[in-house]
XYZ file of C-alpha atoms in Angstrom:
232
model
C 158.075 101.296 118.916
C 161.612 102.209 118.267
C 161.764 101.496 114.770
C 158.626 103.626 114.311
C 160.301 106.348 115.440
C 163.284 105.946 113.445
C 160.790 105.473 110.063
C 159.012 108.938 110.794
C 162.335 110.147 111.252
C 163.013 109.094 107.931
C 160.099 110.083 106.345
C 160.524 113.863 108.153
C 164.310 114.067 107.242
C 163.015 113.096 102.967
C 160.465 115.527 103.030
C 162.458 118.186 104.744
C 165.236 117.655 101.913
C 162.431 117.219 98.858
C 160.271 119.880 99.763
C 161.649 122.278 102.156
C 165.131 122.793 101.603
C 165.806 125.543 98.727
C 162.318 125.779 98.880
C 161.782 122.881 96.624
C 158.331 122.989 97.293
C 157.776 125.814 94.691
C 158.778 123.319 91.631
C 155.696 121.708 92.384
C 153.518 124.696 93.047
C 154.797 126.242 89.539
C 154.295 122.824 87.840
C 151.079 122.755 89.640
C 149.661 125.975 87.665
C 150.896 124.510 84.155
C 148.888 121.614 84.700
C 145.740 123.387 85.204
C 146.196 126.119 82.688
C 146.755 123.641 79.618
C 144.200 121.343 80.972
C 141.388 123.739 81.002
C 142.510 125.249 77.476
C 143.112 122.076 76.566
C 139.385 120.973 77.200
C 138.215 124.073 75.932
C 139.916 123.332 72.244
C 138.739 119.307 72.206
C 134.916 120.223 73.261
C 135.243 123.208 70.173
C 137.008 120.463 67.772
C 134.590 117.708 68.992
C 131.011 119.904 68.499
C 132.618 120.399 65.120
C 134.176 117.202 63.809
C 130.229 115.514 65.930
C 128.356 117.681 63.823
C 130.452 117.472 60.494
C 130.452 113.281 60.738
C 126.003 113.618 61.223
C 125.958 115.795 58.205
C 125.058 114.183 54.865
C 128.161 116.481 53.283
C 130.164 113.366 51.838
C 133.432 115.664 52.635
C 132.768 116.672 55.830
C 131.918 112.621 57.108
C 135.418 111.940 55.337
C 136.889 114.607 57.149
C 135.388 113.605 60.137
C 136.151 109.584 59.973
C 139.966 110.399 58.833
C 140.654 112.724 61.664
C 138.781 110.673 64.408
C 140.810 107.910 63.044
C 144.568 109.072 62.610
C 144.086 110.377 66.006
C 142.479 108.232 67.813
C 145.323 105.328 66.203
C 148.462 107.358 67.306
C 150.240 107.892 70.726
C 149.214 111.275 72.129
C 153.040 111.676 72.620
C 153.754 111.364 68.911
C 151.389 113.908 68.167
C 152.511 116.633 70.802
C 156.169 116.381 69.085
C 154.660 116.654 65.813
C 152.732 119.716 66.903
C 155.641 121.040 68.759
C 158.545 120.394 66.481
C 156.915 120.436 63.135
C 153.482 122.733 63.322
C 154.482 125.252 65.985
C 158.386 124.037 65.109
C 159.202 128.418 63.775
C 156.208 129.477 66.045
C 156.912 131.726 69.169
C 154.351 130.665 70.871
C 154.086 129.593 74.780
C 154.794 126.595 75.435
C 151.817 125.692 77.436
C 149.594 127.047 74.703
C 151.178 124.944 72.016
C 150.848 121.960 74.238
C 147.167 122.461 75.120
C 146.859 122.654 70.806
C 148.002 119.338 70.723
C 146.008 118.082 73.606
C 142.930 119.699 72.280
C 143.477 117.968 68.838
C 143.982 114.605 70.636
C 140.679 115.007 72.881
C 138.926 116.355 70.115
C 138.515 113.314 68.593
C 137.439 111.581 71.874
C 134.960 114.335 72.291
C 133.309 114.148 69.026
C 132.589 110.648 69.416
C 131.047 111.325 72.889
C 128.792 114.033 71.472
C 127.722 112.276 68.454
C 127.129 109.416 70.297
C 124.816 111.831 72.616
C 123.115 113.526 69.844
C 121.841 110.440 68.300
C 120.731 108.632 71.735
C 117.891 111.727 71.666
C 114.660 110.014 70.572
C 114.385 111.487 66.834
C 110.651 112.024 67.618
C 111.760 115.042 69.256
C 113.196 116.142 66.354
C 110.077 115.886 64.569
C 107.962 117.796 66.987
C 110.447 120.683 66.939
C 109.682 120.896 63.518
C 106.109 120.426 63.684
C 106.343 123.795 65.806
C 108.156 125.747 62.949
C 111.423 125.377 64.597
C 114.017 125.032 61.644
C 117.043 122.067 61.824
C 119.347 124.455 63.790
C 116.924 125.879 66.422
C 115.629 122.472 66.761
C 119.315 121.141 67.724
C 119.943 124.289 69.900
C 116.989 124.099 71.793
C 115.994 120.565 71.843
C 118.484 118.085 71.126
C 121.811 119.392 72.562
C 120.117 119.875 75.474
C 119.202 116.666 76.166
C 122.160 114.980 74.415
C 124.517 117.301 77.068
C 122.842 115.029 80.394
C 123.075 111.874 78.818
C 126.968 112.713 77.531
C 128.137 114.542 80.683
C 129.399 111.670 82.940
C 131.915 110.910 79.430
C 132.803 114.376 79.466
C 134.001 114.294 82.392
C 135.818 110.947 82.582
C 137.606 112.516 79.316
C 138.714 115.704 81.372
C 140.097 113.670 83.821
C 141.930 111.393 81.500
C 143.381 114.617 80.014
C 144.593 115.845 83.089
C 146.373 112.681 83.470
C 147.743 112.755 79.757
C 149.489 116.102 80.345
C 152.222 114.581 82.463
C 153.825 113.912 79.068
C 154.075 117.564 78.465
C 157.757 117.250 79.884
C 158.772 115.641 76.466
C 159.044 119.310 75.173
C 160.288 120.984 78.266
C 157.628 121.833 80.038
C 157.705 122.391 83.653
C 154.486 120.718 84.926
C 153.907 118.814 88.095
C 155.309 115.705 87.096
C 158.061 117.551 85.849
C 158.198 119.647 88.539
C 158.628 116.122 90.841
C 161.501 115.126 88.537
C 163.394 118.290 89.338
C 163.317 117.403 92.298
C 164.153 113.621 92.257
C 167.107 114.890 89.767
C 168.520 116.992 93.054
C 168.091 115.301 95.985
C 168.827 111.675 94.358
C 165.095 110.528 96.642
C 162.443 109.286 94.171
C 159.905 107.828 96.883
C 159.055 111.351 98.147
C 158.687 113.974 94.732
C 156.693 110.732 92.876
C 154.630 109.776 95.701
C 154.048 113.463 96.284
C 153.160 114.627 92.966
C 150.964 111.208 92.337
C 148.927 112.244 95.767
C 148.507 115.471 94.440
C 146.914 114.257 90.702
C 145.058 112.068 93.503
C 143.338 114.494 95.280
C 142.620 117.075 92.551
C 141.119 114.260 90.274
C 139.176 112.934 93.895
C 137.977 116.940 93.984
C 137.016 117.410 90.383
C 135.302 113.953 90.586
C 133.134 115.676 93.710
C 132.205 118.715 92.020
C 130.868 117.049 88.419
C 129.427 114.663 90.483
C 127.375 117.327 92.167
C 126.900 119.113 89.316
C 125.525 115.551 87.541
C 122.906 115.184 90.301
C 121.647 118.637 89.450
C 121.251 117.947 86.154
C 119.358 115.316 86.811
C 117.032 117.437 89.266
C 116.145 119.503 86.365
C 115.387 116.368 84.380
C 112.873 115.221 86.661
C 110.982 118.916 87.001
């Protein structure tokens, strides 16, 4: 059992000088808060962009479908990276705007186009027969998709919702391309000072771990309840 006791050593003596020492720790707890603040303003921009470019590509406005099939496809056939530089240095390149707000911009453009595909995808798997008797009840086009079809088309879409939010939490570890201090950044700071890389990337890849693993719980939850409220 001796060389046990000389790995946990180890181990001890890495995270002591990773984590502990000059309070290292707080890199990761600052990085920690960046992630979560552009990804939920991130989703928040690609589910307003999506609804938008969705509805605009079921319309039968020749425009907005070209609109909609142009942007779905210049982003959808470009690196996300490319596209937070270009937002960064070339949109926002004068702009003195946060950082994290820029980058959840360019995030929310990138999932936007994900999302739109999800949701009109969604709308169109609702049987068009209840279209027609939301209609028959004097319901006009709009108050028939309010009431009837999103509705519906927001339980059979949710499970790709949320298997986009968690790819997009994943995609923001490239936020460090324009100096942002997130947590995977936050793990390089540390790597870059105490010369260890098992401990900061193995750290900060069990924390994206466990916060996906908890998000993945709570939708799930929230999936079956949905379902409940189908079957009533």
């Amino acid at each position: 059992m001796h060389w046990f006791y000389n790995w946990f050593d180890g181990i001890k003596s890495d995270f002591i000088l990773n984590f502990i020492t000059e309070n290292r720790y707080m890199y990761i707890v600052r990085g920690f808060g960046v992630t979560i603040k552009v990804s939920l303003l991130s989703v928040l921009i690609g589910i307003l962009i999506g609804v938008f470019i969705a509805l605009a590509a079921l319309s039968k406005n020749k425009i907005l479908k070209t609109v909609s099939r142009w942007y779905t496809d210049i982003i959808r056939g470009t690196p996300a990276v490319t596209q937070l530089l270009i937002v960064y240095f070339v949109i926002f390149g004068s702009s003195r705007l946060d950082k994290w707000i820029i980058a959840s911009i360019a995030f929310g453009i990138n999932s936007g186009a994900y999302v739109s595909e999800i949701i009109r995808a969604g709308i169109q798997s609702v049987d068009h027969g209840q279209v027609e008797a939301g209609r028959s009840l004097g319901l006009s086009g709009a108050q028939t998709m309010i009431k009837i079809v999103i509705p519906q088309a927001v339980k059979n879409i949710f499970p790709a919702l949320v298997n986009e939010f968690i790819v997009l939490i994943k995609e923001t570890a490239i936020v460090g391309f324009i100096g942002l201090e997130d947590l995977a950044k936050g793990g390089d700071f540390i790597r870059s000072r105490t010369y260890s890389a098992f401990m900061p990337l193995v750290g900060t890849a069990l924390i994206y771990f466990l916060l996906i693993k908890v998000l993945t719980k709570v939708f799930t939850l929230l999936e079956k309840r949905l379902r409940k409220s189908e079957i009533r």
